[in-house]
Amino acid sequence: MARRPVSARNPIGALPLALSAAALYTLIAGTAGYLVHLADPTPTGPTTAAAAIPVITTPPPTTPPPTTPPPTKTPLTTTPPSSGITPPDQQRVEAPGGLTTTIPAKWTITTGTVATTLVATDPTSPHREVRLGGAPVTDPSKPLLDRITTAATDREREAGHRRVTLTATTIRNHPAVTWEFDENATSGPKRVATAFWESKGVEYVLYSSGPPDEWEQTKSRLTRMVDAATP
């Protein structure tokens, strides 16, 4: 396990692990108590990333246009379990909640602004970041999709934040949700890909962010983390 220095992150958090850290912590407390770390502490200025959002199809004139894309559901899928072999360009890490996965090698690992999340940044560019962690589900009576949808809806009330997709799926047969969004962070516009899943009363989150023009690389990092993760 990579040793990680303890330092505060100025972003959420993630990913059961895509603003004020204290404010987002309160927002996501209903999901797992740590999703707050998915947001930057002080969104500023007018939205500059909205132009990167795919065009939303306009409903028929008789139907009021939706303000955000509704959650969607995809056929159940299963991500193959990790082979246990860490590629040379990756490093294996252990995160809170019993989560293990791989992240890019030589990225700097710190603790997040909440104890249930780790943060890793690219030493060559602070605009590239991953977050990961897990925490007990605080409201097991509410399905994972409902919890993440509520969190996303609340985030969309803030300037500079726009949902791209929010989709129900599975990860290794666990209930899961993927959430992608654009936001105007203090460091500039970014696009975020997150994956959440629930297993044995714990909600896990993986999060990958980067500049909008690096979306394919950002999303690929999340895919690699999901594929290498346990549980």
PDB file of C-alpha atoms in Angstrom:
ATOM      1  CA  MET A   1       0.000   0.000   0.000  1.00  0.00           C
ATOM      2  CA  ALA A   2       1.308   3.438  -0.917  1.00  0.00           C
ATOM      3  CA  ARG A   3       2.091   5.572   2.104  1.00  0.00           C
ATOM      4  CA  ARG A   4       0.119   8.769   1.947  1.00  0.00           C
ATOM      5  CA  PRO A   5       0.883  11.984   3.799  1.00  0.00           C
ATOM      6  CA  VAL A   6      -1.944  13.539   5.653  1.00  0.00           C
ATOM      7  CA  SER A   7      -2.861  16.941   4.282  1.00  0.00           C
ATOM      8  CA  ALA A   8      -6.053  18.815   3.655  1.00  0.00           C
ATOM      9  CA  ARG A   9      -7.395  18.969   0.119  1.00  0.00           C
ATOM     10  CA  ASN A  10      -8.997  22.022  -1.259  1.00  0.00           C
ATOM     11  CA  PRO A  11     -11.026  20.248  -3.740  1.00  0.00           C
ATOM     12  CA  ILE A  12     -15.729  16.025  -3.528  1.00  0.00           C
ATOM     13  CA  GLY A  13     -14.251  13.101  -2.530  1.00  0.00           C
ATOM     14  CA  ALA A  14     -16.453  10.559  -5.478  1.00  0.00           C
ATOM     15  CA  LEU A  15     -17.292   7.935  -7.744  1.00  0.00           C
ATOM     16  CA  PRO A  16     -21.427   4.963  -2.959  1.00  0.00           C
ATOM     17  CA  LEU A  17     -16.384   7.731  -3.563  1.00  0.00           C
ATOM     18  CA  ALA A  18     -18.134  12.547 -11.025  1.00  0.00           C
ATOM     19  CA  LEU A  19     -18.202  24.173  -3.617  1.00  0.00           C
ATOM     20  CA  SER A  20     -17.506  24.367  -0.154  1.00  0.00           C
ATOM     21  CA  ALA A  21     -16.140  21.119   1.222  1.00  0.00           C
ATOM     22  CA  ALA A  22     -18.264  21.564   4.336  1.00  0.00           C
ATOM     23  CA  ALA A  23     -21.353  22.431   2.262  1.00  0.00           C
ATOM     24  CA  LEU A  24     -21.001  19.431  -0.048  1.00  0.00           C
ATOM     25  CA  TYR A  25     -20.315  17.180   2.973  1.00  0.00           C
ATOM     26  CA  THR A  26     -23.728  18.210   4.346  1.00  0.00           C
ATOM     27  CA  LEU A  27     -25.307  17.731   0.900  1.00  0.00           C
ATOM     28  CA  ILE A  28     -24.139  14.167   0.436  1.00  0.00           C
ATOM     29  CA  ALA A  29     -24.502  13.062   4.075  1.00  0.00           C
ATOM     30  CA  GLY A  30     -27.735  11.361   3.013  1.00  0.00           C
ATOM     31  CA  THR A  31     -25.831   9.151   0.599  1.00  0.00           C
ATOM     32  CA  ALA A  32     -22.715   8.002   2.417  1.00  0.00           C
ATOM     33  CA  GLY A  33     -21.354  10.938   4.344  1.00  0.00           C
ATOM     34  CA  TYR A  34     -18.429  11.543   2.027  1.00  0.00           C
ATOM     35  CA  LEU A  35     -19.732  12.425  -1.440  1.00  0.00           C
ATOM     36  CA  VAL A  36     -19.219  16.061  -0.479  1.00  0.00           C
ATOM     37  CA  HIS A  37     -15.578  15.653  -1.446  1.00  0.00           C
ATOM     38  CA  LEU A  38     -16.598  15.404  -5.105  1.00  0.00           C
ATOM     39  CA  ALA A  39     -17.016  19.197  -5.299  1.00  0.00           C
ATOM     40  CA  ASP A  40     -14.535  22.080  -5.364  1.00  0.00           C
ATOM     41  CA  PRO A  41     -14.933  24.403  -2.390  1.00  0.00           C
ATOM     42  CA  THR A  42     -15.650  27.672  -4.155  1.00  0.00           C
ATOM     43  CA  PRO A  43     -17.247  27.487  -7.600  1.00  0.00           C
ATOM     44  CA  THR A  44     -16.749  30.913  -9.111  1.00  0.00           C
ATOM     45  CA  GLY A  45     -17.710  33.046 -12.014  1.00  0.00           C
ATOM     46  CA  PRO A  46     -20.051  32.344 -14.888  1.00  0.00           C
ATOM     47  CA  THR A  47     -20.213  28.931 -16.435  1.00  0.00           C
ATOM     48  CA  THR A  48     -17.484  28.464 -19.024  1.00  0.00           C
ATOM     49  CA  ALA A  49     -17.802  24.700 -19.483  1.00  0.00           C
ATOM     50  CA  ALA A  50     -21.441  24.637 -20.526  1.00  0.00           C
ATOM     51  CA  ALA A  51     -20.518  24.833 -24.192  1.00  0.00           C
ATOM     52  CA  ALA A  52     -18.932  21.402 -23.903  1.00  0.00           C
ATOM     53  CA  ILE A  53     -22.244  19.809 -22.882  1.00  0.00           C
ATOM     54  CA  PRO A  54     -23.869  17.631 -25.569  1.00  0.00           C
ATOM     55  CA  VAL A  55     -27.020  19.122 -27.071  1.00  0.00           C
ATOM     56  CA  ILE A  56     -30.132  17.965 -25.209  1.00  0.00           C
ATOM     57  CA  THR A  57     -33.024  16.931 -27.476  1.00  0.00           C
ATOM     58  CA  THR A  58     -35.978  19.290 -27.092  1.00  0.00           C
ATOM     59  CA  PRO A  59     -39.260  17.525 -26.186  1.00  0.00           C
ATOM     60  CA  PRO A  60     -42.429  18.062 -28.248  1.00  0.00           C
ATOM     61  CA  PRO A  61     -43.939  21.555 -27.842  1.00  0.00           C
ATOM     62  CA  THR A  62     -46.714  20.181 -25.648  1.00  0.00           C
ATOM     63  CA  THR A  63     -44.176  18.936 -23.091  1.00  0.00           C
ATOM     64  CA  PRO A  64     -42.255  21.450 -20.911  1.00  0.00           C
ATOM     65  CA  PRO A  65     -38.511  21.078 -21.629  1.00  0.00           C
ATOM     66  CA  PRO A  66     -36.596  19.450 -18.772  1.00  0.00           C
ATOM     67  CA  THR A  67     -34.057  21.553 -16.927  1.00  0.00           C
ATOM     68  CA  THR A  68     -31.648  18.616 -16.586  1.00  0.00           C
ATOM     69  CA  PRO A  69     -31.336  15.229 -18.301  1.00  0.00           C
ATOM     70  CA  PRO A  70     -33.305  12.628 -16.306  1.00  0.00           C
ATOM     71  CA  PRO A  71     -31.559   9.597 -14.798  1.00  0.00           C
ATOM     72  CA  THR A  72     -31.309   6.684 -17.203  1.00  0.00           C
ATOM     73  CA  LYS A  73     -30.920   2.975 -16.740  1.00  0.00           C
ATOM     74  CA  THR A  74     -28.672   0.654 -18.681  1.00  0.00           C
ATOM     75  CA  PRO A  75     -28.792  -3.149 -18.937  1.00  0.00           C
ATOM     76  CA  LEU A  76     -27.129  -4.879 -16.036  1.00  0.00           C
ATOM     77  CA  THR A  77     -23.412  -5.194 -16.585  1.00  0.00           C
ATOM     78  CA  THR A  78     -20.597  -6.850 -14.708  1.00  0.00           C
ATOM     79  CA  THR A  79     -17.055  -5.516 -14.606  1.00  0.00           C
ATOM     80  CA  PRO A  80     -14.522  -8.387 -14.565  1.00  0.00           C
ATOM     81  CA  PRO A  81     -12.706  -8.665 -11.219  1.00  0.00           C
ATOM     82  CA  SER A  82      -9.144  -7.442 -10.971  1.00  0.00           C
ATOM     83  CA  SER A  83      -6.466  -9.965 -11.960  1.00  0.00           C
ATOM     84  CA  GLY A  84      -4.316  -8.780  -9.042  1.00  0.00           C
ATOM     85  CA  ILE A  85      -1.494  -7.757 -11.406  1.00  0.00           C
ATOM     86  CA  THR A  86      -0.638  -4.058 -11.257  1.00  0.00           C
ATOM     87  CA  PRO A  87       0.558  -2.620 -14.603  1.00  0.00           C
ATOM     88  CA  PRO A  88       3.863  -0.706 -14.486  1.00  0.00           C
ATOM     89  CA  ASP A  89       2.125   2.605 -15.162  1.00  0.00           C
ATOM     90  CA  GLN A  90      -0.191   2.078 -12.161  1.00  0.00           C
ATOM     91  CA  GLN A  91       0.163   1.864  -8.375  1.00  0.00           C
ATOM     92  CA  ARG A  92      -2.151  -0.072  -6.084  1.00  0.00           C
ATOM     93  CA  VAL A  93      -3.680   1.829  -3.174  1.00  0.00           C
ATOM     94  CA  GLU A  94      -5.949   1.032  -0.252  1.00  0.00           C
ATOM     95  CA  ALA A  95      -8.623   3.598   0.495  1.00  0.00           C
ATOM     96  CA  PRO A  96     -11.083   4.003   3.392  1.00  0.00           C
ATOM     97  CA  GLY A  97     -13.986   1.580   3.660  1.00  0.00           C
ATOM     98  CA  GLY A  98     -11.942  -1.408   2.479  1.00  0.00           C
ATOM     99  CA  LEU A  99     -11.662  -0.156  -1.100  1.00  0.00           C
ATOM    100  CA  THR A 100      -8.566  -1.121  -3.102  1.00  0.00           C
ATOM    101  CA  THR A 101      -7.769  -0.169  -6.685  1.00  0.00           C
ATOM    102  CA  THR A 102      -5.005   1.177  -8.907  1.00  0.00           C
ATOM    103  CA  ILE A 103      -4.267   4.775  -9.860  1.00  0.00           C
ATOM    104  CA  PRO A 104      -1.635   6.325 -12.131  1.00  0.00           C
ATOM    105  CA  ALA A 105       1.889   5.640 -10.903  1.00  0.00           C
ATOM    106  CA  LYS A 106       3.775   8.465  -9.182  1.00  0.00           C
ATOM    107  CA  TRP A 107       0.659  10.549  -8.615  1.00  0.00           C
ATOM    108  CA  THR A 108       0.739  12.320  -5.254  1.00  0.00           C
ATOM    109  CA  ILE A 109      -1.666  10.805  -2.699  1.00  0.00           C
ATOM    110  CA  THR A 110      -3.131  12.805   0.179  1.00  0.00           C
ATOM    111  CA  THR A 111      -6.111  12.454   2.493  1.00  0.00           C
ATOM    112  CA  GLY A 112      -9.236  14.294   1.424  1.00  0.00           C
ATOM    113  CA  THR A 113     -11.070  16.927   3.402  1.00  0.00           C
ATOM    114  CA  VAL A 114     -13.086  14.064   4.902  1.00  0.00           C
ATOM    115  CA  ALA A 115     -11.563  10.948   6.424  1.00  0.00           C
ATOM    116  CA  THR A 116     -13.414   8.592   4.073  1.00  0.00           C
ATOM    117  CA  THR A 117     -11.686   9.808   0.904  1.00  0.00           C
ATOM    118  CA  LEU A 118      -8.192   9.788  -0.618  1.00  0.00           C
ATOM    119  CA  VAL A 119      -7.110  12.240  -3.305  1.00  0.00           C
ATOM    120  CA  ALA A 120      -4.360  11.721  -5.903  1.00  0.00           C
ATOM    121  CA  THR A 121      -3.127  14.398  -8.287  1.00  0.00           C
ATOM    122  CA  ASP A 122      -0.864  14.403 -11.313  1.00  0.00           C
ATOM    123  CA  PRO A 123       2.406  16.104 -10.229  1.00  0.00           C
ATOM    124  CA  THR A 124       2.730  17.536 -13.752  1.00  0.00           C
ATOM    125  CA  SER A 125      -0.768  19.061 -13.751  1.00  0.00           C
ATOM    126  CA  PRO A 126      -3.046  19.721 -10.740  1.00  0.00           C
ATOM    127  CA  HIS A 127      -5.987  19.786 -13.178  1.00  0.00           C
ATOM    128  CA  ARG A 128      -5.842  15.971 -13.355  1.00  0.00           C
ATOM    129  CA  GLU A 129      -7.142  14.305 -10.208  1.00  0.00           C
ATOM    130  CA  VAL A 130      -8.699  11.103  -8.906  1.00  0.00           C
ATOM    131  CA  ARG A 131     -10.540  10.497  -5.636  1.00  0.00           C
ATOM    132  CA  LEU A 132     -11.570   7.251  -3.998  1.00  0.00           C
ATOM    133  CA  GLY A 133     -13.080   5.947  -0.795  1.00  0.00           C
ATOM    134  CA  GLY A 134     -15.957   4.263   0.967  1.00  0.00           C
ATOM    135  CA  ALA A 135     -18.264   4.872   3.922  1.00  0.00           C
ATOM    136  CA  PRO A 136     -21.264   3.176   5.544  1.00  0.00           C
ATOM    137  CA  VAL A 137     -24.609   3.940   3.914  1.00  0.00           C
ATOM    138  CA  THR A 138     -26.443   6.382   6.164  1.00  0.00           C
ATOM    139  CA  ASP A 139     -29.915   5.779   4.682  1.00  0.00           C
ATOM    140  CA  PRO A 140     -30.190   2.133   3.531  1.00  0.00           C
ATOM    141  CA  SER A 141     -33.945   2.543   2.957  1.00  0.00           C
ATOM    142  CA  LYS A 142     -33.177   4.814  -0.011  1.00  0.00           C
ATOM    143  CA  PRO A 143     -31.829   3.142  -3.193  1.00  0.00           C
ATOM    144  CA  LEU A 144     -28.394   4.174  -4.406  1.00  0.00           C
ATOM    145  CA  LEU A 145     -29.795   5.714  -7.602  1.00  0.00           C
ATOM    146  CA  ASP A 146     -32.145   7.923  -5.577  1.00  0.00           C
ATOM    147  CA  ARG A 147     -29.351   9.087  -3.287  1.00  0.00           C
ATOM    148  CA  ILE A 148     -27.020  10.032  -6.131  1.00  0.00           C
ATOM    149  CA  THR A 149     -29.836  11.650  -8.130  1.00  0.00           C
ATOM    150  CA  THR A 150     -30.697  13.831  -5.134  1.00  0.00           C
ATOM    151  CA  ALA A 151     -27.045  14.822  -4.760  1.00  0.00           C
ATOM    152  CA  ALA A 152     -26.777  15.640  -8.462  1.00  0.00           C
ATOM    153  CA  THR A 153     -29.960  17.719  -8.440  1.00  0.00           C
ATOM    154  CA  ASP A 154     -28.712  19.740  -5.482  1.00  0.00           C
ATOM    155  CA  ARG A 155     -25.347  20.352  -7.163  1.00  0.00           C
ATOM    156  CA  GLU A 156     -27.080  21.573 -10.318  1.00  0.00           C
ATOM    157  CA  ARG A 157     -28.530  24.499  -8.385  1.00  0.00           C
ATOM    158  CA  GLU A 158     -25.044  25.960  -8.210  1.00  0.00           C
ATOM    159  CA  ALA A 159     -23.570  28.180 -10.903  1.00  0.00           C
ATOM    160  CA  GLY A 160     -21.016  26.505 -13.131  1.00  0.00           C
ATOM    161  CA  HIS A 161     -22.293  22.954 -12.640  1.00  0.00           C
ATOM    162  CA  ARG A 162     -24.087  20.934 -15.342  1.00  0.00           C
ATOM    163  CA  ARG A 163     -24.985  17.249 -15.527  1.00  0.00           C
ATOM    164  CA  VAL A 164     -23.888  15.290 -18.591  1.00  0.00           C
ATOM    165  CA  THR A 165     -25.182  11.803 -17.689  1.00  0.00           C
ATOM    166  CA  LEU A 166     -26.526   9.972 -14.646  1.00  0.00           C
ATOM    167  CA  THR A 167     -27.028   6.258 -15.232  1.00  0.00           C
ATOM    168  CA  ALA A 168     -27.977   3.211 -13.165  1.00  0.00           C
ATOM    169  CA  THR A 169     -25.833   0.141 -13.837  1.00  0.00           C
ATOM    170  CA  THR A 170     -23.959  -2.570 -11.902  1.00  0.00           C
ATOM    171  CA  ILE A 171     -20.340  -3.106 -10.947  1.00  0.00           C
ATOM    172  CA  ARG A 172     -19.470  -6.747 -10.275  1.00  0.00           C
ATOM    173  CA  ASN A 173     -23.187  -7.394  -9.686  1.00  0.00           C
ATOM    174  CA  HIS A 174     -23.371  -4.606  -7.082  1.00  0.00           C
ATOM    175  CA  PRO A 175     -25.965  -1.826  -7.560  1.00  0.00           C
ATOM    176  CA  ALA A 176     -24.086   1.071  -9.153  1.00  0.00           C
ATOM    177  CA  VAL A 177     -24.496   4.552 -10.616  1.00  0.00           C
ATOM    178  CA  THR A 178     -22.275   6.510 -12.983  1.00  0.00           C
ATOM    179  CA  TRP A 179     -22.498  10.306 -12.909  1.00  0.00           C
ATOM    180  CA  GLU A 180     -20.687  12.629 -15.296  1.00  0.00           C
ATOM    181  CA  PHE A 181     -20.778  16.400 -15.053  1.00  0.00           C
ATOM    182  CA  ASP A 182     -19.076  19.634 -16.062  1.00  0.00           C
ATOM    183  CA  GLU A 183     -18.207  22.320 -13.586  1.00  0.00           C
ATOM    184  CA  ASN A 184     -16.403  25.626 -13.434  1.00  0.00           C
ATOM    185  CA  ALA A 185     -13.866  24.975 -10.654  1.00  0.00           C
ATOM    186  CA  THR A 186     -11.616  27.557  -9.042  1.00  0.00           C
ATOM    187  CA  SER A 187      -8.740  26.145 -11.108  1.00  0.00           C
ATOM    188  CA  GLY A 188     -10.753  26.381 -14.329  1.00  0.00           C
ATOM    189  CA  PRO A 189     -13.397  24.343 -16.182  1.00  0.00           C
ATOM    190  CA  LYS A 190     -13.253  20.579 -15.812  1.00  0.00           C
ATOM    191  CA  ARG A 191     -15.256  17.487 -16.668  1.00  0.00           C
ATOM    192  CA  VAL A 192     -15.746  14.769 -14.064  1.00  0.00           C
ATOM    193  CA  ALA A 193     -16.568  11.059 -14.327  1.00  0.00           C
ATOM    194  CA  THR A 194     -17.661   9.212 -11.175  1.00  0.00           C
ATOM    195  CA  ALA A 195     -18.786   5.703 -10.286  1.00  0.00           C
ATOM    196  CA  PHE A 196     -20.654   4.707  -7.128  1.00  0.00           C
ATOM    197  CA  TRP A 197     -21.591   1.228  -5.971  1.00  0.00           C
ATOM    198  CA  GLU A 198     -22.940  -0.361  -2.815  1.00  0.00           C
ATOM    199  CA  SER A 199     -21.756  -3.584  -1.189  1.00  0.00           C
ATOM    200  CA  LYS A 200     -22.583  -4.974   2.258  1.00  0.00           C
ATOM    201  CA  GLY A 201     -23.805  -1.669   3.619  1.00  0.00           C
ATOM    202  CA  VAL A 202     -20.872   0.384   2.326  1.00  0.00           C
ATOM    203  CA  GLU A 203     -21.071   2.940  -0.482  1.00  0.00           C
ATOM    204  CA  TYR A 204     -17.919   3.255  -2.580  1.00  0.00           C
ATOM    205  CA  VAL A 205     -16.924   6.076  -4.903  1.00  0.00           C
ATOM    206  CA  LEU A 206     -14.324   6.529  -7.626  1.00  0.00           C
ATOM    207  CA  TYR A 207     -13.833   9.945  -9.225  1.00  0.00           C
ATOM    208  CA  SER A 208     -11.714  11.161 -12.132  1.00  0.00           C
ATOM    209  CA  SER A 209     -11.466  14.776 -13.316  1.00  0.00           C
ATOM    210  CA  GLY A 210      -9.513  16.682 -15.921  1.00  0.00           C
ATOM    211  CA  PRO A 211      -9.706  19.500 -18.469  1.00  0.00           C
ATOM    212  CA  PRO A 212     -12.696  19.247 -20.835  1.00  0.00           C
ATOM    213  CA  ASP A 213     -10.429  18.685 -23.846  1.00  0.00           C
ATOM    214  CA  GLU A 214      -8.965  15.585 -22.140  1.00  0.00           C
ATOM    215  CA  TRP A 215     -12.320  13.899 -21.576  1.00  0.00           C
ATOM    216  CA  GLU A 216     -11.388  10.557 -23.132  1.00  0.00           C
ATOM    217  CA  GLN A 217      -8.278  10.245 -20.937  1.00  0.00           C
ATOM    218  CA  THR A 218     -10.245  11.315 -17.854  1.00  0.00           C
ATOM    219  CA  LYS A 219     -12.957   8.730 -18.481  1.00  0.00           C
ATOM    220  CA  SER A 220     -10.358   6.050 -19.252  1.00  0.00           C
ATOM    221  CA  ARG A 221      -8.730   6.612 -15.840  1.00  0.00           C
ATOM    222  CA  LEU A 222     -12.071   5.993 -14.154  1.00  0.00           C
ATOM    223  CA  THR A 223     -12.617   2.808 -16.174  1.00  0.00           C
ATOM    224  CA  ARG A 224      -9.210   1.457 -15.121  1.00  0.00           C
ATOM    225  CA  MET A 225      -9.916   2.233 -11.462  1.00  0.00           C
ATOM    226  CA  VAL A 226     -13.304   0.508 -11.609  1.00  0.00           C
ATOM    227  CA  ASP A 227     -11.861  -2.570 -13.318  1.00  0.00           C
ATOM    228  CA  ALA A 228      -9.080  -2.881 -10.712  1.00  0.00           C
ATOM    229  CA  ALA A 229     -11.259  -2.173  -7.673  1.00  0.00           C
ATOM    230  CA  THR A 230     -12.406  -4.478  -4.901  1.00  0.00           C
ATOM    231  CA  PRO A 231     -14.968  -5.166  -3.650  1.00  0.00           C
TER     232      PRO A 231
END
